[in-house]
Amino acid sequence: MNFADSEVVGAILTEAGYTLCSTLEEADFVLINTCAIRDNAEQRVRHRVRELRAQQNRQRTLRIGILGCMAERLQSRLMVEEDNVSLVCGPDAYRRLPALLRQVREGQQASEVELSTTETYADIEPVRLGSNGISAYISIMRGCQNYCSYCVVPYTRGRERSRDPHTIVDEARTLYERGYREVTLLGQNVNSYRWSADSVPTGFPDLMEMVADVAPDLRVRFATSHPKDLSDELLQAMAAHPNICRCIHLPVQSGSDCMLKLMNRKYTVGWYLDRVEAIRHYLPDCSITTDVIAGFSSETEEDHQATLELFRRVRYDYAYMFKYSEREGTYASRHLADDVPDDVKTRRLNEIIALQGQIALENNRLEVGREYEVLVEGESHRSKERLFGRNSQNKVLVFDRGDAVPGTYRRVLVTDCTAATLLGQLTAE
Ligand code: 5AD
Ligand code: SF4
């Protein structure tokens, strides 16, 4: 999401006459787009800001701005705590950036953190940053009002709002015409996408179909789905469109009903498993990935075992695994003690990571001997003689390059694997 936002910022600043540069020495401004979701994300930003001080001593005109969720959360406090920062701009205020930069150039500090109920940057065509020319993100909605008790996002990104579907389809079409072959539709909770301004409202399954219809060889992905809102209708729409990718990111957060209740996730383990079953029913070849938090408030050993058990049942293809990090201002920080000791959180997290590593390897071993259509993305990091790409399930395949060309589809037979990668060979066309 931040990556997509930086591309919007790039467009706004390009329009205002600024140019992107590739080295610090050329820069007048360094703008850091930030995440506030866990404390370690914020600490990394602070570390980076402090490192930049040395450069500012050499280059007296260099100014630093903080954008995004950390800016929204800390507001002008950030310019006091990190006194080499001159600008703070929240995620709904990027249109004001040219004016804020002007203020900084005049020697003042600048801060704008107003949240909006309507801003979606719908009319802005993002500047594609560091793009491979093959895959791109499209932001389809902003904000979140699910108020999971541990999560700072509703406070830093504001109310949920959806973007005009026609602008989304236009953006996808333009990308396709420029040679892109994969778009990922982004929102905090894409299943609650809803546009009601047209005579017939557009829901997320409708939107997916509209984007999938841009071209049969444009792959469409999406993130993130909230399990409480994952509908059969969406799964049916996916099943009807082979170019909607067979991969669903379904963050579970915990395998214990008691934790899910305290987290305000609004589903039970039973409900979640029913949704997993629905995915397997409509899309038997779909991969499922997740997010999980270890050591949330009052989590017992039994709750933790329930999470491990859920992982064994679902057998995720990939998981993002985190230690609980208490965030100021959330319901949990006000009402629920952060009472699992750090060494216990770490041990539980490591147990989840070890189990998931084993499951991913076992899942990948089942892939050996299968053949997939792969969108070729580029050279493998390890060898120029090999290319890599992804299958519809979002698994990375590495194979000898032969006559394959990035940006095209090729069939690849899986011959070997690691826990993270499938190894294969091109099959005859
Ligand atoms: N501590 C740890 N992980 C968190 N996440 C969100 N808030 C927190 C927090 N306070 C995780 C959730 C979410 C992912 C994007 O980040 O798993 O799905
Ligand atoms: Fe945070 Fe929950 Fe919203 Fe995800 S759905 S952004 S975890 S409040």
CSV table of C-alpha atoms and ligand atoms in Angstrom, one decimal:
chain,number,residue,atom,x,y,z
A,1,MET,CA,0.0,0.0,0.0
A,2,ASN,CA,2.8,2.4,0.8
A,3,PHE,CA,4.5,1.4,-2.4
A,4,ALA,CA,1.4,2.4,-4.3
A,5,ASP,CA,1.1,5.6,-2.3
A,6,SER,CA,4.7,6.6,-3.1
A,7,GLU,CA,3.8,6.3,-6.8
A,8,VAL,CA,0.9,8.7,-6.3
A,9,VAL,CA,3.3,11.1,-4.5
A,10,GLY,CA,5.7,10.7,-7.4
A,11,ALA,CA,3.0,11.8,-9.8
A,12,ILE,CA,1.9,14.8,-7.7
A,13,LEU,CA,5.5,16.0,-7.4
A,14,THR,CA,6.3,15.4,-11.1
A,15,GLU,CA,3.3,17.4,-12.0
A,16,ALA,CA,4.6,20.2,-9.7
A,17,GLY,CA,7.9,20.3,-11.6
A,18,TYR,CA,10.0,18.1,-9.3
A,19,THR,CA,12.2,15.3,-10.7
A,20,LEU,CA,13.1,12.0,-9.0
A,21,CYS,CA,16.8,11.5,-8.5
A,22,SER,CA,18.8,8.4,-7.9
A,23,THR,CA,21.5,9.6,-5.5
A,24,LEU,CA,21.4,11.5,-2.2
A,25,GLU,CA,23.9,14.0,-3.5
A,26,GLU,CA,21.5,15.2,-6.2
A,27,ALA,CA,18.6,15.6,-3.8
A,28,ASP,CA,17.0,18.7,-2.3
A,29,PHE,CA,14.5,16.6,-0.4
A,30,VAL,CA,14.3,13.1,0.9
A,31,LEU,CA,10.8,12.0,1.5
A,32,ILE,CA,10.4,8.8,3.5
A,33,ASN,CA,7.0,7.0,3.3
A,34,THR,CA,6.4,5.3,6.6
A,35,CYS,CA,4.6,2.4,8.2
A,36,ALA,CA,3.4,2.6,11.8
A,37,ILE,CA,2.0,-0.9,12.2
A,38,ARG,CA,4.6,-2.3,14.6
A,39,ASP,CA,7.2,-0.5,16.7
A,40,ASN,CA,10.1,-2.0,14.8
A,41,ALA,CA,8.9,-0.4,11.5
A,42,GLU,CA,9.0,3.0,13.2
A,43,GLN,CA,12.4,2.3,14.8
A,44,ARG,CA,13.8,1.6,11.3
A,45,VAL,CA,12.6,4.9,10.0
A,46,ARG,CA,14.1,6.8,13.0
A,47,HIS,CA,17.4,5.0,12.4
A,48,ARG,CA,17.3,6.1,8.7
A,49,VAL,CA,16.5,9.7,9.6
A,50,ARG,CA,19.4,9.8,12.1
A,51,GLU,CA,21.8,8.3,9.5
A,52,LEU,CA,20.8,11.1,7.1
A,53,ARG,CA,22.0,13.7,9.5
A,54,ALA,CA,25.6,13.1,8.4
A,55,GLN,CA,24.6,13.8,4.8
A,56,GLN,CA,22.8,17.0,5.9
A,57,ASN,CA,26.0,18.2,7.5
A,58,ARG,CA,27.8,17.9,4.2
A,59,GLN,CA,24.9,19.1,2.1
A,60,ARG,CA,23.3,22.0,4.0
A,61,THR,CA,20.3,22.4,1.7
A,62,LEU,CA,19.1,18.8,2.1
A,63,ARG,CA,15.7,18.6,3.8
A,64,ILE,CA,13.9,15.5,5.1
A,65,GLY,CA,10.1,14.9,5.1
A,66,ILE,CA,8.2,12.0,6.7
A,67,LEU,CA,5.1,10.8,4.8
A,68,GLY,CA,2.5,8.2,5.7
A,69,CYS,CA,1.3,6.5,8.8
A,70,MET,CA,4.1,7.4,11.1
A,71,ALA,CA,3.6,11.1,10.1
A,72,GLU,CA,-0.2,10.7,10.8
A,73,ARG,CA,0.4,9.0,14.2
A,74,LEU,CA,3.0,11.3,15.6
A,75,GLN,CA,2.2,14.6,13.8
A,76,SER,CA,4.4,17.6,14.6
A,77,ARG,CA,5.8,15.7,17.6
A,78,LEU,CA,8.0,13.9,15.1
A,79,MET,CA,9.8,17.2,14.2
A,80,VAL,CA,10.6,17.7,17.8
A,81,GLU,CA,11.8,14.2,18.5
A,82,GLU,CA,13.8,14.1,15.2
A,83,ASP,CA,14.8,17.7,14.8
A,84,ASN,CA,16.4,17.2,11.4
A,85,VAL,CA,12.9,16.5,9.9
A,86,SER,CA,11.3,19.6,8.3
A,87,LEU,CA,8.1,18.2,6.9
A,88,VAL,CA,5.3,15.8,8.1
A,89,CYS,CA,2.5,14.8,5.7
A,90,GLY,CA,-0.2,12.2,6.4
A,91,PRO,CA,-1.6,9.8,3.8
A,92,ASP,CA,-4.6,11.8,2.8
A,93,ALA,CA,-2.7,15.1,2.4
A,94,TYR,CA,-0.4,14.3,-0.6
A,95,ARG,CA,-2.1,16.8,-2.9
A,96,ARG,CA,-0.8,19.5,-0.5
A,97,LEU,CA,2.8,18.4,-0.8
A,98,PRO,CA,3.9,21.0,-3.4
A,99,ALA,CA,2.6,23.8,-1.1
A,100,LEU,CA,4.3,22.1,1.9
A,101,LEU,CA,7.6,21.8,0.1
A,102,ARG,CA,7.4,25.5,-0.9
A,103,GLN,CA,7.0,26.3,2.8
A,104,VAL,CA,10.1,24.2,3.7
A,105,ARG,CA,12.1,25.9,0.9
A,106,GLU,CA,11.2,29.3,2.5
A,107,GLY,CA,12.8,28.0,5.7
A,108,GLN,CA,9.8,27.0,7.7
A,109,GLN,CA,8.6,23.6,9.0
A,110,ALA,CA,5.5,22.2,7.4
A,111,SER,CA,2.9,19.7,8.7
A,112,GLU,CA,-0.4,18.5,7.3
A,113,VAL,CA,-2.1,15.5,8.8
A,114,GLU,CA,-5.8,16.1,8.1
A,115,LEU,CA,-7.6,12.8,7.3
A,116,SER,CA,-10.3,12.8,4.6
A,117,THR,CA,-13.5,10.8,4.2
A,118,THR,CA,-13.4,11.1,0.4
A,119,GLU,CA,-9.8,11.3,-0.9
A,120,THR,CA,-8.9,8.3,-3.1
A,121,TYR,CA,-6.4,10.0,-5.5
A,122,ALA,CA,-8.7,8.5,-8.2
A,123,ASP,CA,-7.7,11.0,-10.9
A,124,ILE,CA,-4.0,10.7,-10.4
A,125,GLU,CA,-2.0,8.4,-12.7
A,126,PRO,CA,0.8,7.0,-10.5
A,127,VAL,CA,4.4,7.3,-11.7
A,128,ARG,CA,5.6,3.7,-11.7
A,129,LEU,CA,8.7,3.6,-9.4
A,130,GLY,CA,11.3,0.9,-9.8
A,131,SER,CA,8.9,-1.0,-12.0
A,132,ASN,CA,9.7,-4.2,-14.0
A,133,GLY,CA,7.2,-3.0,-16.6
A,134,ILE,CA,5.2,-6.2,-16.0
A,135,SER,CA,3.4,-6.0,-12.7
A,136,ALA,CA,1.8,-3.0,-11.0
A,137,TYR,CA,-0.3,-2.1,-8.0
A,138,ILE,CA,-3.6,-0.4,-8.2
A,139,SER,CA,-5.1,1.1,-5.1
A,140,ILE,CA,-8.9,0.6,-5.1
A,141,MET,CA,-9.8,1.9,-1.7
A,142,ARG,CA,-8.3,3.6,1.3
A,143,GLY,CA,-8.7,3.5,5.1
A,144,CYS,CA,-10.2,0.9,7.4
A,145,GLN,CA,-12.8,0.9,10.0
A,146,ASN,CA,-12.7,-2.6,11.3
A,147,TYR,CA,-10.9,-1.6,14.5
A,148,CYS,CA,-9.1,-4.8,15.2
A,149,SER,CA,-8.1,-4.1,18.8
A,150,TYR,CA,-4.3,-4.3,18.2
A,151,CYS,CA,-4.2,-2.2,15.0
A,152,VAL,CA,-3.3,1.4,14.4
A,153,VAL,CA,-4.4,1.5,10.8
A,154,PRO,CA,-7.9,2.9,11.4
A,155,TYR,CA,-6.3,5.9,13.2
A,156,THR,CA,-3.5,6.5,10.7
A,157,ARG,CA,-5.5,5.9,7.5
A,158,GLY,CA,-9.0,7.1,8.4
A,159,ARG,CA,-12.4,6.0,7.3
A,160,GLU,CA,-12.9,3.4,4.6
A,161,ARG,CA,-13.7,4.8,1.1
A,162,SER,CA,-13.8,3.2,-2.3
A,163,ARG,CA,-12.4,4.5,-5.5
A,164,ASP,CA,-14.6,5.1,-8.7
A,165,PRO,CA,-14.4,1.7,-10.5
A,166,HIS,CA,-14.2,3.4,-14.0
A,167,THR,CA,-10.9,5.0,-13.0
A,168,ILE,CA,-9.6,1.6,-11.7
A,169,VAL,CA,-10.5,-0.1,-15.0
A,170,ASP,CA,-9.0,2.8,-17.0
A,171,GLU,CA,-5.8,2.5,-15.0
A,172,ALA,CA,-5.6,-1.3,-15.6
A,173,ARG,CA,-6.3,-0.8,-19.3
A,174,THR,CA,-3.5,1.8,-19.7
A,175,LEU,CA,-1.1,-0.5,-17.9
A,176,TYR,CA,-2.1,-3.4,-20.2
A,177,GLU,CA,-1.6,-1.2,-23.3
A,178,ARG,CA,1.9,-0.3,-22.0
A,179,GLY,CA,2.8,-4.0,-21.8
A,180,TYR,CA,2.0,-4.8,-18.2
A,181,ARG,CA,0.6,-8.3,-17.7
A,182,GLU,CA,-0.3,-8.3,-13.9
A,183,VAL,CA,-2.2,-5.9,-11.7
A,184,THR,CA,-2.7,-6.3,-7.9
A,185,LEU,CA,-5.8,-4.5,-6.6
A,186,LEU,CA,-5.0,-3.1,-3.1
A,187,GLY,CA,-7.1,-2.2,-0.1
A,188,GLN,CA,-7.0,-3.0,3.7
A,189,ASN,CA,-10.2,-5.0,3.2
A,190,VAL,CA,-11.0,-5.4,-0.5
A,191,ASN,CA,-14.1,-7.5,0.2
A,192,SER,CA,-15.9,-4.4,1.5
A,193,TYR,CA,-15.2,-2.4,-1.7
A,194,ARG,CA,-18.4,-0.7,-2.7
A,195,TRP,CA,-19.1,2.1,-5.2
A,196,SER,CA,-22.7,3.4,-5.0
A,197,ALA,CA,-22.6,6.5,-7.1
A,198,ASP,CA,-23.7,4.7,-10.3
A,199,SER,CA,-27.3,3.6,-10.8
A,200,VAL,CA,-26.2,0.0,-10.0
A,201,PRO,CA,-23.8,-0.3,-7.1
A,202,THR,CA,-20.4,-2.0,-7.8
A,203,GLY,CA,-19.2,-4.6,-5.2
A,204,PHE,CA,-15.8,-6.2,-5.1
A,205,PRO,CA,-16.8,-9.3,-7.2
A,206,ASP,CA,-18.2,-6.9,-9.9
A,207,LEU,CA,-15.0,-4.9,-9.9
A,208,MET,CA,-12.9,-8.0,-10.2
A,209,GLU,CA,-14.9,-9.1,-13.2
A,210,MET,CA,-14.6,-5.6,-14.8
A,211,VAL,CA,-10.8,-5.6,-14.4
A,212,ALA,CA,-10.5,-9.3,-15.5
A,213,ASP,CA,-12.4,-8.4,-18.7
A,214,VAL,CA,-9.7,-5.8,-19.7
A,215,ALA,CA,-7.8,-8.6,-21.4
A,216,PRO,CA,-7.7,-12.4,-20.9
A,217,ASP,CA,-3.9,-12.3,-20.6
A,218,LEU,CA,-3.9,-9.7,-17.9
A,219,ARG,CA,-3.4,-11.4,-14.5
A,220,VAL,CA,-5.5,-9.9,-11.7
A,221,ARG,CA,-4.5,-10.3,-8.0
A,222,PHE,CA,-5.8,-8.6,-4.9
A,223,ALA,CA,-5.0,-8.0,-1.2
A,224,THR,CA,-6.1,-8.1,1.5
A,225,SER,CA,-9.3,-10.1,2.3
A,226,HIS,CA,-10.8,-10.0,5.7
A,227,PRO,CA,-12.1,-13.5,6.5
A,228,LYS,CA,-15.4,-12.1,7.9
A,229,ASP,CA,-16.3,-10.7,4.5
A,230,LEU,CA,-15.0,-13.3,2.1
A,231,SER,CA,-18.1,-14.2,0.1
A,232,ASP,CA,-19.0,-17.2,-2.1
A,233,GLU,CA,-19.9,-14.7,-4.8
A,234,LEU,CA,-16.3,-13.6,-5.0
A,235,LEU,CA,-15.0,-17.2,-5.2
A,236,GLN,CA,-17.5,-17.9,-8.0
A,237,ALA,CA,-16.4,-14.7,-9.9
A,238,MET,CA,-12.8,-16.0,-9.5
A,239,ALA,CA,-13.7,-19.4,-10.7
A,240,ALA,CA,-15.3,-17.9,-13.8
A,241,HIS,CA,-12.2,-16.0,-14.8
A,242,PRO,CA,-9.0,-18.0,-15.3
A,243,ASN,CA,-7.0,-14.7,-15.3
A,244,ILE,CA,-8.0,-13.9,-11.7
A,245,CYS,CA,-5.1,-15.5,-9.9
A,246,ARG,CA,-5.5,-18.6,-7.7
A,247,CYS,CA,-4.1,-17.0,-4.6
A,248,ILE,CA,-6.0,-15.7,-1.6
A,249,HIS,CA,-4.3,-13.8,1.3
A,250,LEU,CA,-6.6,-14.5,4.3
A,251,PRO,CA,-5.0,-13.1,7.5
A,252,VAL,CA,-6.1,-15.3,10.4
A,253,GLN,CA,-4.1,-13.6,13.3
A,254,SER,CA,-4.7,-16.4,15.8
A,255,GLY,CA,-6.1,-19.9,15.9
A,256,SER,CA,-7.9,-19.3,19.3
A,257,ASP,CA,-11.5,-18.1,19.5
A,258,CYS,CA,-10.7,-16.4,22.8
A,259,MET,CA,-7.8,-14.4,21.1
A,260,LEU,CA,-10.0,-13.6,18.0
A,261,LYS,CA,-12.6,-12.2,20.3
A,262,LEU,CA,-10.2,-10.0,22.2
A,263,MET,CA,-8.7,-8.9,18.8
A,264,ASN,CA,-12.2,-7.9,17.7
A,265,ARG,CA,-11.8,-9.9,14.5
A,266,LYS,CA,-15.5,-10.7,14.3
A,267,TYR,CA,-15.1,-14.4,13.3
A,268,THR,CA,-14.4,-17.7,15.0
A,269,VAL,CA,-11.9,-20.4,14.0
A,270,GLY,CA,-15.0,-22.4,12.8
A,271,TRP,CA,-16.0,-19.6,10.5
A,272,TYR,CA,-12.5,-19.2,9.2
A,273,LEU,CA,-12.2,-22.9,8.4
A,274,ASP,CA,-15.5,-22.8,6.7
A,275,ARG,CA,-14.2,-20.0,4.4
A,276,VAL,CA,-11.0,-22.1,3.7
A,277,GLU,CA,-13.3,-25.0,2.8
A,278,ALA,CA,-15.3,-22.7,0.4
A,279,ILE,CA,-12.0,-21.6,-1.3
A,280,ARG,CA,-11.0,-25.3,-1.7
A,281,HIS,CA,-14.4,-26.1,-3.1
A,282,TYR,CA,-14.7,-23.3,-5.7
A,283,LEU,CA,-10.9,-23.1,-6.5
A,284,PRO,CA,-9.3,-26.4,-5.8
A,285,ASP,CA,-5.9,-25.2,-7.1
A,286,CYS,CA,-5.9,-22.0,-5.0
A,287,SER,CA,-3.0,-21.2,-2.7
A,288,ILE,CA,-3.8,-19.6,0.7
A,289,THR,CA,-1.5,-17.3,2.6
A,290,THR,CA,-2.0,-15.6,6.0
A,291,ASP,CA,-0.8,-13.2,8.7
A,292,VAL,CA,-0.5,-14.2,12.3
A,293,ILE,CA,0.4,-12.5,15.5
A,294,ALA,CA,2.2,-14.3,18.4
A,295,GLY,CA,1.9,-13.2,22.0
A,296,PHE,CA,-1.2,-11.0,21.9
A,297,SER,CA,-2.6,-9.8,25.3
A,298,SER,CA,-3.2,-12.7,27.7
A,299,GLU,CA,-2.3,-15.4,25.1
A,300,THR,CA,-1.9,-18.7,26.9
A,301,GLU,CA,0.1,-21.7,25.9
A,302,GLU,CA,-3.2,-23.3,25.0
A,303,ASP,CA,-4.1,-20.4,22.7
A,304,HIS,CA,-0.7,-20.7,21.0
A,305,GLN,CA,-1.1,-24.5,20.5
A,306,ALA,CA,-4.5,-23.7,18.9
A,307,THR,CA,-2.7,-21.4,16.4
A,308,LEU,CA,-0.1,-24.2,15.6
A,309,GLU,CA,-3.0,-26.6,15.1
A,310,LEU,CA,-4.8,-24.3,12.7
A,311,PHE,CA,-1.6,-24.0,10.7
A,312,ARG,CA,-1.4,-27.8,10.5
A,313,ARG,CA,-5.0,-27.9,9.3
A,314,VAL,CA,-4.9,-25.2,6.7
A,315,ARG,CA,-1.4,-25.8,5.5
A,316,TYR,CA,-0.7,-22.3,4.2
A,317,ASP,CA,1.6,-21.8,1.2
A,318,TYR,CA,3.1,-18.7,2.9
A,319,ALA,CA,2.6,-16.7,6.1
A,320,TYR,CA,3.7,-13.3,7.4
A,321,MET,CA,4.4,-14.0,11.1
A,322,PHE,CA,4.7,-11.2,13.7
A,323,LYS,CA,5.2,-10.7,17.4
A,324,TYR,CA,2.6,-8.6,19.0
A,325,SER,CA,3.7,-4.9,19.3
A,326,GLU,CA,1.4,-2.7,21.4
A,327,ARG,CA,0.4,0.5,19.6
A,328,GLU,CA,-0.5,3.7,21.4
A,329,GLY,CA,-4.1,4.8,21.0
A,330,THR,CA,-5.5,1.3,20.0
A,331,TYR,CA,-8.2,-0.4,22.1
A,332,ALA,CA,-5.7,-3.0,23.2
A,333,SER,CA,-3.3,-0.4,24.5
A,334,ARG,CA,-6.0,1.2,26.5
A,335,HIS,CA,-7.8,-1.9,27.9
A,336,LEU,CA,-5.7,-5.1,27.4
A,337,ALA,CA,-2.3,-5.6,29.1
A,338,ASP,CA,0.7,-6.4,26.9
A,339,ASP,CA,1.5,-9.2,29.4
A,340,VAL,CA,3.2,-12.0,27.4
A,341,PRO,CA,6.9,-11.7,28.2
A,342,ASP,CA,9.1,-10.9,25.2
A,343,ASP,CA,11.0,-14.1,25.4
A,344,VAL,CA,7.8,-16.1,25.4
A,345,LYS,CA,6.5,-14.1,22.3
A,346,THR,CA,9.8,-14.8,20.6
A,347,ARG,CA,9.7,-18.5,21.4
A,348,ARG,CA,6.1,-18.8,20.2
A,349,LEU,CA,6.8,-16.9,17.0
A,350,ASN,CA,9.8,-19.1,16.3
A,351,GLU,CA,7.7,-22.2,16.7
A,352,ILE,CA,5.2,-20.9,14.2
A,353,ILE,CA,8.0,-20.0,11.8
A,354,ALA,CA,9.5,-23.5,12.1
A,355,LEU,CA,6.2,-25.2,11.5
A,356,GLN,CA,5.3,-23.0,8.6
A,357,GLY,CA,8.7,-23.6,7.0
A,358,GLN,CA,8.1,-27.3,7.2
A,359,ILE,CA,4.6,-27.1,5.7
A,360,ALA,CA,5.8,-24.8,2.9
A,361,LEU,CA,8.5,-27.3,2.0
A,362,GLU,CA,6.0,-30.2,2.1
A,363,ASN,CA,3.5,-28.3,-0.1
A,364,ASN,CA,6.3,-27.5,-2.6
A,365,ARG,CA,7.4,-31.1,-2.8
A,366,LEU,CA,3.9,-32.0,-4.0
A,367,GLU,CA,4.4,-29.5,-6.9
A,368,VAL,CA,7.3,-31.5,-8.4
A,369,GLY,CA,6.1,-33.1,-11.7
A,370,ARG,CA,3.3,-30.5,-12.2
A,371,GLU,CA,3.4,-28.0,-15.1
A,372,TYR,CA,2.4,-24.3,-14.7
A,373,GLU,CA,1.9,-21.3,-16.9
A,374,VAL,CA,4.4,-18.8,-15.7
A,375,LEU,CA,4.5,-15.0,-16.2
A,376,VAL,CA,8.2,-14.5,-16.8
A,377,GLU,CA,9.5,-11.5,-14.8
A,378,GLY,CA,13.3,-11.4,-15.2
A,379,GLU,CA,16.7,-12.8,-14.4
A,380,SER,CA,17.1,-14.9,-11.3
A,381,HIS,CA,19.1,-13.2,-8.6
A,382,ARG,CA,21.6,-16.1,-8.4
A,383,SER,CA,22.4,-16.6,-12.1
A,384,LYS,CA,22.1,-14.8,-15.4
A,385,GLU,CA,21.5,-18.1,-17.2
A,386,ARG,CA,18.2,-18.5,-15.3
A,387,LEU,CA,14.9,-16.6,-15.3
A,388,PHE,CA,12.2,-16.4,-12.7
A,389,GLY,CA,8.5,-15.9,-12.8
A,390,ARG,CA,5.4,-16.7,-10.9
A,391,ASN,CA,2.5,-19.1,-11.5
A,392,SER,CA,-1.1,-18.1,-10.8
A,393,GLN,CA,-0.7,-19.3,-7.2
A,394,ASN,CA,2.0,-16.6,-6.8
A,395,LYS,CA,4.8,-19.2,-6.3
A,396,VAL,CA,8.2,-18.2,-7.7
A,397,LEU,CA,9.6,-20.6,-10.3
A,398,VAL,CA,13.2,-20.5,-11.4
A,399,PHE,CA,14.2,-22.1,-14.7
A,400,ASP,CA,16.9,-22.1,-17.4
A,401,ARG,CA,16.3,-19.1,-19.7
A,402,GLY,CA,16.2,-20.9,-23.1
A,403,ASP,CA,14.3,-18.6,-25.4
A,404,ALA,CA,11.9,-17.2,-22.8
A,405,VAL,CA,11.3,-13.4,-22.7
A,406,PRO,CA,10.3,-11.4,-19.6
A,407,GLY,CA,6.7,-10.1,-19.8
A,408,THR,CA,5.5,-13.2,-21.7
A,409,TYR,CA,3.8,-16.4,-20.5
A,410,ARG,CA,5.7,-19.8,-20.7
A,411,ARG,CA,4.9,-23.3,-19.5
A,412,VAL,CA,7.3,-24.6,-16.9
A,413,LEU,CA,7.6,-28.1,-15.5
A,414,VAL,CA,8.5,-28.3,-11.8
A,415,THR,CA,11.5,-30.6,-11.3
A,416,ASP,CA,12.7,-29.7,-7.8
A,417,CYS,CA,12.0,-27.2,-4.9
A,418,THR,CA,13.1,-25.5,-1.7
A,419,ALA,CA,10.7,-24.1,0.9
A,420,ALA,CA,10.6,-20.8,-0.9
A,421,THR,CA,11.1,-21.6,-4.6
A,422,LEU,CA,10.1,-24.1,-7.3
A,423,LEU,CA,12.8,-25.1,-9.7
A,424,GLY,CA,11.8,-26.2,-13.2
A,425,GLN,CA,12.4,-26.3,-16.9
A,426,LEU,CA,10.6,-24.8,-19.9
A,427,THR,CA,8.5,-27.3,-21.8
A,428,ALA,CA,8.2,-27.3,-25.6
A,429,GLU,CA,5.7,-24.8,-26.9
B,1,5AD,N1,1.5,-6.1,16.3
B,1,5AD,C1,1.9,-7.1,15.5
B,1,5AD,N2,1.4,-7.3,14.3
B,1,5AD,C2,0.4,-6.4,13.9
B,1,5AD,N3,-0.3,-6.4,12.7
B,1,5AD,C3,-1.1,-5.4,12.7
B,1,5AD,N4,-1.0,-4.7,13.9
B,1,5AD,C4,-0.1,-5.4,14.6
B,1,5AD,C5,0.5,-5.2,15.9
B,1,5AD,N5,0.1,-4.2,16.7
B,1,5AD,C6,-0.1,-7.4,11.6
B,1,5AD,C7,-1.4,-8.2,11.3
B,1,5AD,C8,-1.8,-7.6,10.0
B,1,5AD,C9,-0.5,-7.3,9.4
B,1,5AD,C10,-0.6,-6.3,8.2
B,1,5AD,O1,0.3,-6.7,10.4
B,1,5AD,O2,-1.1,-9.5,11.2
B,1,5AD,O3,-2.6,-8.5,9.3
B,2,SF4,FE1,-5.9,-3.3,10.9
B,2,SF4,FE2,-7.9,-5.0,11.2
B,2,SF4,FE3,-8.1,-2.9,9.4
B,2,SF4,FE4,-6.5,-5.0,8.9
B,2,SF4,S1,-8.7,-5.1,9.1
B,2,SF4,S2,-6.0,-2.8,8.7
B,2,SF4,S3,-5.7,-5.6,10.9
B,2,SF4,S4,-8.0,-2.8,11.7
